[in-house]
Amino acid sequence: MSVRRHLHRLVALFRGRHLDRELDEELQAHLELAERDAVASGMSLDDARRAARLALGSVAATREAHRDARSARWIENMMKDARYAVASLRRDPGFTATVVGVLALGIGANVAMLSVVDAAFLKPLQLHQPDRIVQVFETSRSGGFNNTSAPDFLDWRRLGSSFAALAAEDSIAAALTGDTEPRRLAGKAVTGDYFEVFGLHTDRGRTFAAEEDRPSAAPVIVLSHAAWRTEFGSDPDILQRHVVLDGQAHQVVGVLRPGPFDREETRFWKPLALNPEEHPRDWHWLTVYGRLAGDATLAGARDEMEAVDRALADVTPAFKRDWTISVEPLVRRLIGDELRRAIAVAFGAVALVLLIACANVANLLIARSSTRTKEMAVRAALGASRGRLVSQLLAETLMLCLVGGVAGVALASVLVRVADAVLLAGVPYLAPLRVDLRMLAFTGAVVALVALVVGIFPSLQPSIRDLAGSLRQSNRGSSAARTRLRRATVIGEVALSLVLVCGAFLLLRSLQKLQYLDTGISVENVITLSANLAPSAYASAPAAAMFYDAVVEGLEAAPGIERAALTSHQPLQWITQGEGLQAAGREDILNVRYKRVDAGYFEALDIPLLRGRGITRRDRLGAPRVVLINEALAARLVEYAGITSPIGRIVKLSAPHYAAKGMVYEDFEIVGIIRSERVAPPGRPDPPVVYVSIAQVPRPDFRILVRTRAEPATAMAAIRDAVRRVDPRLPLGDMATLRQVRSGTLQRATRPAWIIGSFAAVAALLAALGLYGVLAYLIVQRRREVGIRMALGAERRDVIALVLRDAVAMIAIGVAFGLAGAVGLTRVIGSLLFEVSPLDPAMLVMACATMVVIGLAAGALPAWRAAALTPLDVLREG
Amino acid sequence: MSAVDEVPYGTLDLLILKTLDSMGPMHGYGLARRIEQVLGRSMPLSQGSIYPALVRLEQQGWIAARWGVSDTNRRVKLYHLTRGGTRQLRAEVARWERTTALVTRFLEAKS
């Protein structure tokens, strides 16, 4: 058939009525002309009319043949089915709304979750050839991540041929001063080829030139596009400007193109200007990134770094002789195992919800089709083929699924917007979450699959297989197979829901444990801010120490403030700085977390002193150095050097220099033991921690802790004023209450609980709906039986028992299967739980109980309705 | 009993094209009568079967239709051959002649 003909046939679809009218008129003319000819040849009028009709043949058949010839009939049938489906669905809005709602939930959650999976696992990071970017770091025997020393980095860069570029970065912060309020900008000091590693290009200007990467070079910076926009008002002459950072004028040489780096907190980059003599090999402070060379493989790079490690064995400090060098793809480092697992579990949960939704919709459709057996039978008797009836049913299902799919996509786009913010906050280089064309294609596939699975059930029913039979009988019998099918789906639903409900209960229990997690500190009414002393204004340790005293004194004198304290690391967060501790007479060095605090720290956070004394104001520069240890370190010291009474012991501990990189080992006296405050993420043991006096080992960047008398927000102005009086050019940044810090730290553990909990609630609801549907339907079917029983003297409660027995049987079987499933999945969920066994009997019992209660509630309404029947009602129906 | 059984499949199209070519614009009844006359009693035609054939030819673009008036002043749909139709007819006739010639030769050779 020619293209032209196809086109005509399509157009004819939409002009059917017009074409029919034209044909009718043509046939009418035909008959009239034939009649006239016949009359002219001498026939009577009646005979002429009959002869004309006879010669023409059946008008109806001609019309059908005409339609067949002119248009694509299968499309026409389909459109008719669709129209009929829409009409029949509109007749039953309650049913339609339920099915569409259930499908929208299932499909929407799946599409949203898939776009998360897509962004996190499938789409590449928003960087140039992201699979070639790796992170290179040192791993101690116990695993984990360690920064690199400057000489090590330089050796790696010199010896490693697997990398097209290898760059180091150091996180810094600087005070931006100028015509406005001083602001604190987060930045990175980077080596020259940093931009090459990440494939970053400038929008205007350039990145660093080779000579700018030297200690003596004039200070220059590159700005992120976001910083240029927000901090400098998109100034077109930015490249002509000098920007004052930490009191020193910096030339802006370039602005990056807009991109994923705008989502990060880094606002500017400056040359790292490495000077190897200044930086000892035991001072780890650099993060190293590399871009693999054209033909290099990850395995090749790993082998090479292993060889490099061996080659450097002679110069490697003793304490890290058994460390190794790791090369990991950047994406693996960004999306850790924990996030990976949480996403996988959540994806499994939504898939279950979709499965339950399908079972439910199938159930509802079967229930509906059973009430339409007669309609179908009548249509079959009137000449509709079985294929047409099935296609009619499928059309209805498809229509429902389509509407459900559209509603699902709408739901997904809302969910995705929420998830996008959460995910990008954690991993800035991810592709943004979108419900894009591929997601829509996936939705289409899901909808088609759902329609197929769900639509096949009703059309497999005996009533459709044997239509003539179903016309003969009343709607009493013949439904045993159908009922079995429906019972099986309900049992399946109960089982799947129970798996989710078990997961939800376990996670909620874990959530509850986390809420009561003893952090070892009091978080009420404490606000924390970060501060950075500009090296130009505070060039020496004594200058910094003087500032510490002044700022604490000023804050404590301010109204509404109870206590002020200083610390090098945010409470409730991992202490990123690790240093070495060496006891007298020991060769090996103990790796400890290193925190600097002032005299008020323990008191401000209510950390109890177990033995000895705390840090006092007398522990200042020049006085004998003191250190406090936590319980974990006290325990560690026993096995490390057999020290059981550490108070008064002198140990060697590294004391980092104030502004320059590097450190020296100094003698410190252990003066006290404190109860451990939480440093490790939930579920991990406390690491050994040393607390040294910040006045004795000062550093330019630190955090201020303020305990206020009332709500912390009310004291903000007073805090700003007090700090400004000490140094008007010191910007305060990164403000948060300890309560926020706490929930941020816990969030990684709590998020999956909330997601899976809400899925479980939806699933349980769907299962209840399914159960209700089946029981209600069974009651309608057994009205006669119930009526007769009552006529024979059954009490109302016998009837209720009859119905509930049915419900209980289905629930019991479902719960048994569900429990088996939940036990089978313990390994999956175990890693997400905190201090809760995945087989926690109390939680499993509660989950089962919940499911039974929901099931009985779903059964109660039909049971009550059955009991309200009177024998007369039923018998009158005939 | 359908018309297709009476008139060999595909030949009705050719008959219509040929009739329109020799007689000029005609309405459906006229065409049916004319074809009946030519076929004679040997091959009865159900007149209705002409209409699906007409719509098929129209959609192919070989004939075109417009509403006009018959000699008896009845509003009728008049069909006429298009240029494409003329070409198609020529091609069809040529093919038909080739086929019959081939079949005739084959049959003669056998006898």
PDB file of N, CA, C and O in Angstrom, chain A residues 60-110:
ATOM      1  N   ALA A  60     -26.029  -2.167   4.322  1.00  0.00           N
ATOM      2  CA  ALA A  60     -25.194  -2.251   5.531  1.00  0.00           C
ATOM      3  C   ALA A  60     -23.842  -2.869   5.207  1.00  0.00           C
ATOM      4  O   ALA A  60     -22.798  -2.385   5.644  1.00  0.00           O
ATOM      5  N   ALA A  61     -23.873  -3.941   4.401  1.00  0.00           N
ATOM      6  CA  ALA A  61     -22.617  -4.611   4.061  1.00  0.00           C
ATOM      7  C   ALA A  61     -21.735  -3.681   3.231  1.00  0.00           C
ATOM      8  O   ALA A  61     -20.515  -3.624   3.415  1.00  0.00           O
ATOM      9  N   THR A  62     -22.377  -2.934   2.317  1.00  0.00           N
ATOM     10  CA  THR A  62     -21.606  -1.996   1.516  1.00  0.00           C
ATOM     11  C   THR A  62     -20.936  -0.959   2.407  1.00  0.00           C
ATOM     12  O   THR A  62     -19.763  -0.619   2.234  1.00  0.00           O
ATOM     13  N   ARG A  63     -21.734  -0.505   3.375  1.00  0.00           N
ATOM     14  CA  ARG A  63     -21.189   0.506   4.274  1.00  0.00           C
ATOM     15  C   ARG A  63     -19.965  -0.035   5.015  1.00  0.00           C
ATOM     16  O   ARG A  63     -18.927   0.613   5.099  1.00  0.00           O
ATOM     17  N   GLU A  64     -20.108  -1.281   5.543  1.00  0.00           N
ATOM     18  CA  GLU A  64     -18.989  -1.902   6.261  1.00  0.00           C
ATOM     19  C   GLU A  64     -17.786  -2.046   5.347  1.00  0.00           C
ATOM     20  O   GLU A  64     -16.656  -1.723   5.724  1.00  0.00           O
ATOM     21  N   ALA A  65     -18.039  -2.550   4.111  1.00  0.00           N
ATOM     22  CA  ALA A  65     -16.939  -2.766   3.170  1.00  0.00           C
ATOM     23  C   ALA A  65     -16.261  -1.432   2.847  1.00  0.00           C
ATOM     24  O   ALA A  65     -15.036  -1.342   2.730  1.00  0.00           O
ATOM     25  N   HIS A  66     -17.084  -0.398   2.749  1.00  0.00           N
ATOM     26  CA  HIS A  66     -16.551   0.933   2.469  1.00  0.00           C
ATOM     27  C   HIS A  66     -15.632   1.389   3.593  1.00  0.00           C
ATOM     28  O   HIS A  66     -14.521   1.880   3.362  1.00  0.00           O
ATOM     29  N   ARG A  67     -16.106   1.170   4.817  1.00  0.00           N
ATOM     30  CA  ARG A  67     -15.282   1.565   5.974  1.00  0.00           C
ATOM     31  C   ARG A  67     -13.978   0.787   5.998  1.00  0.00           C
ATOM     32  O   ARG A  67     -12.913   1.343   6.233  1.00  0.00           O
ATOM     33  N   ASP A  68     -14.099  -0.539   5.744  1.00  0.00           N
ATOM     34  CA  ASP A  68     -12.895  -1.363   5.753  1.00  0.00           C
ATOM     35  C   ASP A  68     -11.889  -0.848   4.737  1.00  0.00           C
ATOM     36  O   ASP A  68     -10.696  -0.817   4.993  1.00  0.00           O
ATOM     37  N   ALA A  69     -12.413  -0.462   3.577  1.00  0.00           N
ATOM     38  CA  ALA A  69     -11.515  -0.058   2.506  1.00  0.00           C
ATOM     39  C   ALA A  69     -10.881   1.286   2.801  1.00  0.00           C
ATOM     40  O   ALA A  69      -9.719   1.519   2.488  1.00  0.00           O
ATOM     41  N   ARG A  70     -11.644   2.160   3.428  1.00  0.00           N
ATOM     42  CA  ARG A  70     -11.131   3.528   3.497  1.00  0.00           C
ATOM     43  C   ARG A  70     -10.282   3.803   4.731  1.00  0.00           C
ATOM     44  O   ARG A  70      -9.495   4.736   4.751  1.00  0.00           O
ATOM     45  N   SER A  71     -10.460   3.035   5.799  1.00  0.00           N
ATOM     46  CA  SER A  71      -9.674   3.423   6.981  1.00  0.00           C
ATOM     47  C   SER A  71      -9.111   2.206   7.700  1.00  0.00           C
ATOM     48  O   SER A  71      -9.546   1.085   7.482  1.00  0.00           O
ATOM     49  N   ALA A  72      -8.107   2.473   8.581  1.00  0.00           N
ATOM     50  CA  ALA A  72      -7.460   1.418   9.347  1.00  0.00           C
ATOM     51  C   ALA A  72      -8.400   0.991  10.462  1.00  0.00           C
ATOM     52  O   ALA A  72      -8.519   1.669  11.475  1.00  0.00           O
ATOM     53  N   ARG A  73      -9.033  -0.149  10.265  1.00  0.00           N
ATOM     54  CA  ARG A  73     -10.098  -0.521  11.186  1.00  0.00           C
ATOM     55  C   ARG A  73      -9.604  -0.805  12.593  1.00  0.00           C
ATOM     56  O   ARG A  73     -10.279  -0.518  13.566  1.00  0.00           O
ATOM     57  N   TRP A  74      -8.412  -1.383  12.703  1.00  0.00           N
ATOM     58  CA  TRP A  74      -7.950  -1.741  14.053  1.00  0.00           C
ATOM     59  C   TRP A  74      -7.769  -0.497  14.907  1.00  0.00           C
ATOM     60  O   TRP A  74      -8.047  -0.478  16.088  1.00  0.00           O
ATOM     61  N   ILE A  75      -7.328   0.593  14.232  1.00  0.00           N
ATOM     62  CA  ILE A  75      -7.188   1.839  14.994  1.00  0.00           C
ATOM     63  C   ILE A  75      -8.569   2.338  15.396  1.00  0.00           C
ATOM     64  O   ILE A  75      -8.790   2.776  16.520  1.00  0.00           O
ATOM     65  N   GLU A  76      -9.483   2.204  14.433  1.00  0.00           N
ATOM     66  CA  GLU A  76     -10.834   2.674  14.724  1.00  0.00           C
ATOM     67  C   GLU A  76     -11.423   1.915  15.919  1.00  0.00           C
ATOM     68  O   GLU A  76     -12.000   2.506  16.821  1.00  0.00           O
ATOM     69  N   ASN A  77     -11.188   0.595  15.915  1.00  0.00           N
ATOM     70  CA  ASN A  77     -11.669  -0.215  17.042  1.00  0.00           C
ATOM     71  C   ASN A  77     -11.030   0.218  18.341  1.00  0.00           C
ATOM     72  O   ASN A  77     -11.670   0.304  19.378  1.00  0.00           O
ATOM     73  N   MET A  78      -9.734   0.487  18.247  1.00  0.00           N
ATOM     74  CA  MET A  78      -9.010   0.865  19.452  1.00  0.00           C
ATOM     75  C   MET A  78      -9.567   2.157  20.017  1.00  0.00           C
ATOM     76  O   MET A  78      -9.754   2.297  21.214  1.00  0.00           O
ATOM     77  N   MET A  79      -9.819   3.088  19.111  1.00  0.00           N
ATOM     78  CA  MET A  79     -10.349   4.371  19.582  1.00  0.00           C
ATOM     79  C   MET A  79     -11.721   4.189  20.197  1.00  0.00           C
ATOM     80  O   MET A  79     -12.067   4.822  21.182  1.00  0.00           O
ATOM     81  N   LYS A  80     -12.461   3.277  19.594  1.00  0.00           N
ATOM     82  CA  LYS A  80     -13.798   3.018  20.134  1.00  0.00           C
ATOM     83  C   LYS A  80     -13.664   2.423  21.544  1.00  0.00           C
ATOM     84  O   LYS A  80     -14.351   2.820  22.477  1.00  0.00           O
ATOM     85  N   ASP A  81     -12.738   1.467  21.673  1.00  0.00           N
ATOM     86  CA  ASP A  81     -12.502   0.854  22.979  1.00  0.00           C
ATOM     87  C   ASP A  81     -12.120   1.902  24.000  1.00  0.00           C
ATOM     88  O   ASP A  81     -12.594   1.902  25.130  1.00  0.00           O
ATOM     89  N   ALA A  82     -11.226   2.802  23.567  1.00  0.00           N
ATOM     90  CA  ALA A  82     -10.750   3.829  24.494  1.00  0.00           C
ATOM     91  C   ALA A  82     -11.916   4.708  24.940  1.00  0.00           C
ATOM     92  O   ALA A  82     -12.074   4.993  26.127  1.00  0.00           O
ATOM     93  N   ARG A  83     -12.730   5.102  23.952  1.00  0.00           N
ATOM     94  CA  ARG A  83     -13.878   5.953  24.298  1.00  0.00           C
ATOM     95  C   ARG A  83     -14.813   5.235  25.262  1.00  0.00           C
ATOM     96  O   ARG A  83     -15.271   5.789  26.245  1.00  0.00           O
ATOM     97  N   TYR A  84     -15.029   3.954  24.955  1.00  0.00           N
ATOM     98  CA  TYR A  84     -15.922   3.164  25.793  1.00  0.00           C
ATOM     99  C   TYR A  84     -15.332   3.016  27.198  1.00  0.00           C
ATOM    100  O   TYR A  84     -16.031   3.121  28.205  1.00  0.00           O
ATOM    101  N   ALA A  85     -13.993   2.806  27.231  1.00  0.00           N
ATOM    102  CA  ALA A  85     -13.318   2.639  28.518  1.00  0.00           C
ATOM    103  C   ALA A  85     -13.471   3.897  29.355  1.00  0.00           C
ATOM    104  O   ALA A  85     -13.798   3.844  30.548  1.00  0.00           O
ATOM    105  N   VAL A  86     -13.247   5.049  28.729  1.00  0.00           N
ATOM    106  CA  VAL A  86     -13.357   6.308  29.464  1.00  0.00           C
ATOM    107  C   VAL A  86     -14.772   6.453  30.024  1.00  0.00           C
ATOM    108  O   VAL A  86     -14.976   6.772  31.197  1.00  0.00           O
ATOM    109  N   ALA A  87     -15.753   6.126  29.169  1.00  0.00           N
ATOM    110  CA  ALA A  87     -17.140   6.271  29.614  1.00  0.00           C
ATOM    111  C   ALA A  87     -17.411   5.338  30.789  1.00  0.00           C
ATOM    112  O   ALA A  87     -17.995   5.755  31.797  1.00  0.00           O
ATOM    113  N   SER A  88     -16.943   4.092  30.687  1.00  0.00           N
ATOM    114  CA  SER A  88     -17.295   3.140  31.738  1.00  0.00           C
ATOM    115  C   SER A  88     -16.528   3.454  33.027  1.00  0.00           C
ATOM    116  O   SER A  88     -17.006   3.179  34.116  1.00  0.00           O
ATOM    117  N   LEU A  89     -15.347   4.042  32.906  1.00  0.00           N
ATOM    118  CA  LEU A  89     -14.607   4.423  34.109  1.00  0.00           C
ATOM    119  C   LEU A  89     -15.252   5.638  34.768  1.00  0.00           C
ATOM    120  O   LEU A  89     -15.233   5.779  35.979  1.00  0.00           O
ATOM    121  N   ARG A  90     -15.810   6.506  33.939  1.00  0.00           N
ATOM    122  CA  ARG A  90     -16.447   7.692  34.510  1.00  0.00           C
ATOM    123  C   ARG A  90     -17.747   7.343  35.216  1.00  0.00           C
ATOM    124  O   ARG A  90     -18.202   8.063  36.097  1.00  0.00           O
ATOM    125  N   ARG A  91     -18.321   6.209  34.814  1.00  0.00           N
ATOM    126  CA  ARG A  91     -19.548   5.789  35.493  1.00  0.00           C
ATOM    127  C   ARG A  91     -19.257   5.371  36.927  1.00  0.00           C
ATOM    128  O   ARG A  91     -20.155   5.322  37.739  1.00  0.00           O
ATOM    129  N   ASP A  92     -17.978   5.021  37.202  1.00  0.00           N
ATOM    130  CA  ASP A  92     -17.626   4.474  38.512  1.00  0.00           C
ATOM    131  C   ASP A  92     -16.441   5.255  39.098  1.00  0.00           C
ATOM    132  O   ASP A  92     -15.340   4.733  39.226  1.00  0.00           O
ATOM    133  N   PRO A  93     -16.667   6.530  39.449  1.00  0.00           N
ATOM    134  CA  PRO A  93     -15.534   7.392  39.814  1.00  0.00           C
ATOM    135  C   PRO A  93     -14.798   6.919  41.063  1.00  0.00           C
ATOM    136  O   PRO A  93     -13.582   7.080  41.158  1.00  0.00           O
ATOM    137  N   GLY A  94     -15.505   6.296  42.003  1.00  0.00           N
ATOM    138  CA  GLY A  94     -14.847   5.833  43.233  1.00  0.00           C
ATOM    139  C   GLY A  94     -13.795   4.793  42.910  1.00  0.00           C
ATOM    140  O   GLY A  94     -12.635   4.897  43.330  1.00  0.00           O
ATOM    141  N   PHE A  95     -14.202   3.815  42.104  1.00  0.00           N
ATOM    142  CA  PHE A  95     -13.289   2.764  41.692  1.00  0.00           C
ATOM    143  C   PHE A  95     -12.102   3.353  40.939  1.00  0.00           C
ATOM    144  O   PHE A  95     -10.938   3.063  41.221  1.00  0.00           O
ATOM    145  N   THR A  96     -12.409   4.229  39.982  1.00  0.00           N
ATOM    146  CA  THR A  96     -11.358   4.814  39.157  1.00  0.00           C
ATOM    147  C   THR A  96     -10.359   5.582  40.015  1.00  0.00           C
ATOM    148  O   THR A  96      -9.147   5.430  39.870  1.00  0.00           O
ATOM    149  N   ALA A  97     -10.873   6.399  40.941  1.00  0.00           N
ATOM    150  CA  ALA A  97      -9.982   7.207  41.773  1.00  0.00           C
ATOM    151  C   ALA A  97      -9.091   6.315  42.621  1.00  0.00           C
ATOM    152  O   ALA A  97      -7.892   6.569  42.754  1.00  0.00           O
ATOM    153  N   THR A  98      -9.660   5.233  43.171  1.00  0.00           N
ATOM    154  CA  THR A  98      -8.861   4.330  44.004  1.00  0.00           C
ATOM    155  C   THR A  98      -7.718   3.729  43.196  1.00  0.00           C
ATOM    156  O   THR A  98      -6.563   3.778  43.600  1.00  0.00           O
ATOM    157  N   VAL A  99      -8.073   3.182  42.040  1.00  0.00           N
ATOM    158  CA  VAL A  99      -7.052   2.514  41.234  1.00  0.00           C
ATOM    159  C   VAL A  99      -5.987   3.505  40.787  1.00  0.00           C
ATOM    160  O   VAL A  99      -4.788   3.237  40.889  1.00  0.00           O
ATOM    161  N   VAL A 100      -6.425   4.672  40.322  1.00  0.00           N
ATOM    162  CA  VAL A 100      -5.457   5.664  39.854  1.00  0.00           C
ATOM    163  C   VAL A 100      -4.559   6.103  41.010  1.00  0.00           C
ATOM    164  O   VAL A 100      -3.346   6.228  40.860  1.00  0.00           O
ATOM    165  N   GLY A 101      -5.148   6.299  42.176  1.00  0.00           N
ATOM    166  CA  GLY A 101      -4.360   6.714  43.343  1.00  0.00           C
ATOM    167  C   GLY A 101      -3.315   5.671  43.699  1.00  0.00           C
ATOM    168  O   GLY A 101      -2.143   5.986  43.891  1.00  0.00           O
ATOM    169  N   VAL A 102      -3.735   4.414  43.745  1.00  0.00           N
ATOM    170  CA  VAL A 102      -2.816   3.331  44.098  1.00  0.00           C
ATOM    171  C   VAL A 102      -1.678   3.244  43.085  1.00  0.00           C
ATOM    172  O   VAL A 102      -0.505   3.157  43.451  1.00  0.00           O
ATOM    173  N   LEU A 103      -2.048   3.330  41.802  1.00  0.00           N
ATOM    174  CA  LEU A 103      -1.019   3.254  40.761  1.00  0.00           C
ATOM    175  C   LEU A 103      -0.081   4.449  40.818  1.00  0.00           C
ATOM    176  O   LEU A 103       1.128   4.315  40.650  1.00  0.00           O
ATOM    177  N   ALA A 104      -0.650   5.636  41.066  1.00  0.00           N
ATOM    178  CA  ALA A 104       0.179   6.842  41.109  1.00  0.00           C
ATOM    179  C   ALA A 104       1.214   6.725  42.215  1.00  0.00           C
ATOM    180  O   ALA A 104       2.379   7.071  42.021  1.00  0.00           O
ATOM    181  N   LEU A 105       0.803   6.214  43.366  1.00  0.00           N
ATOM    182  CA  LEU A 105       1.741   6.036  44.477  1.00  0.00           C
ATOM    183  C   LEU A 105       2.875   5.099  44.068  1.00  0.00           C
ATOM    184  O   LEU A 105       4.052   5.410  44.242  1.00  0.00           O
ATOM    185  N   GLY A 106       2.481   3.953  43.526  1.00  0.00           N
ATOM    186  CA  GLY A 106       3.481   2.948  43.163  1.00  0.00           C
ATOM    187  C   GLY A 106       4.414   3.447  42.084  1.00  0.00           C
ATOM    188  O   GLY A 106       5.629   3.355  42.206  1.00  0.00           O
ATOM    189  N   ILE A 107       3.839   4.009  41.039  1.00  0.00           N
ATOM    190  CA  ILE A 107       4.655   4.445  39.899  1.00  0.00           C
ATOM    191  C   ILE A 107       5.467   5.678  40.266  1.00  0.00           C
ATOM    192  O   ILE A 107       6.660   5.769  39.973  1.00  0.00           O
ATOM    193  N   GLY A 108       4.837   6.623  40.955  1.00  0.00           N
ATOM    194  CA  GLY A 108       5.530   7.864  41.324  1.00  0.00           C
ATOM    195  C   GLY A 108       6.753   7.582  42.184  1.00  0.00           C
ATOM    196  O   GLY A 108       7.844   8.081  41.907  1.00  0.00           O
ATOM    197  N   ALA A 109       6.574   6.751  43.207  1.00  0.00           N
ATOM    198  CA  ALA A 109       7.700   6.450  44.096  1.00  0.00           C
ATOM    199  C   ALA A 109       8.816   5.774  43.312  1.00  0.00           C
ATOM    200  O   ALA A 109       9.992   6.069  43.516  1.00  0.00           O
ATOM    201  N   ASN A 110       8.440   4.895  42.379  1.00  0.00           N
ATOM    202  CA  ASN A 110       9.463   4.197  41.612  1.00  0.00           C
ATOM    203  C   ASN A 110      10.227   5.118  40.672  1.00  0.00           C
ATOM    204  O   ASN A 110      11.443   5.026  40.560  1.00  0.00           O
TER     205      ASN A 110
END
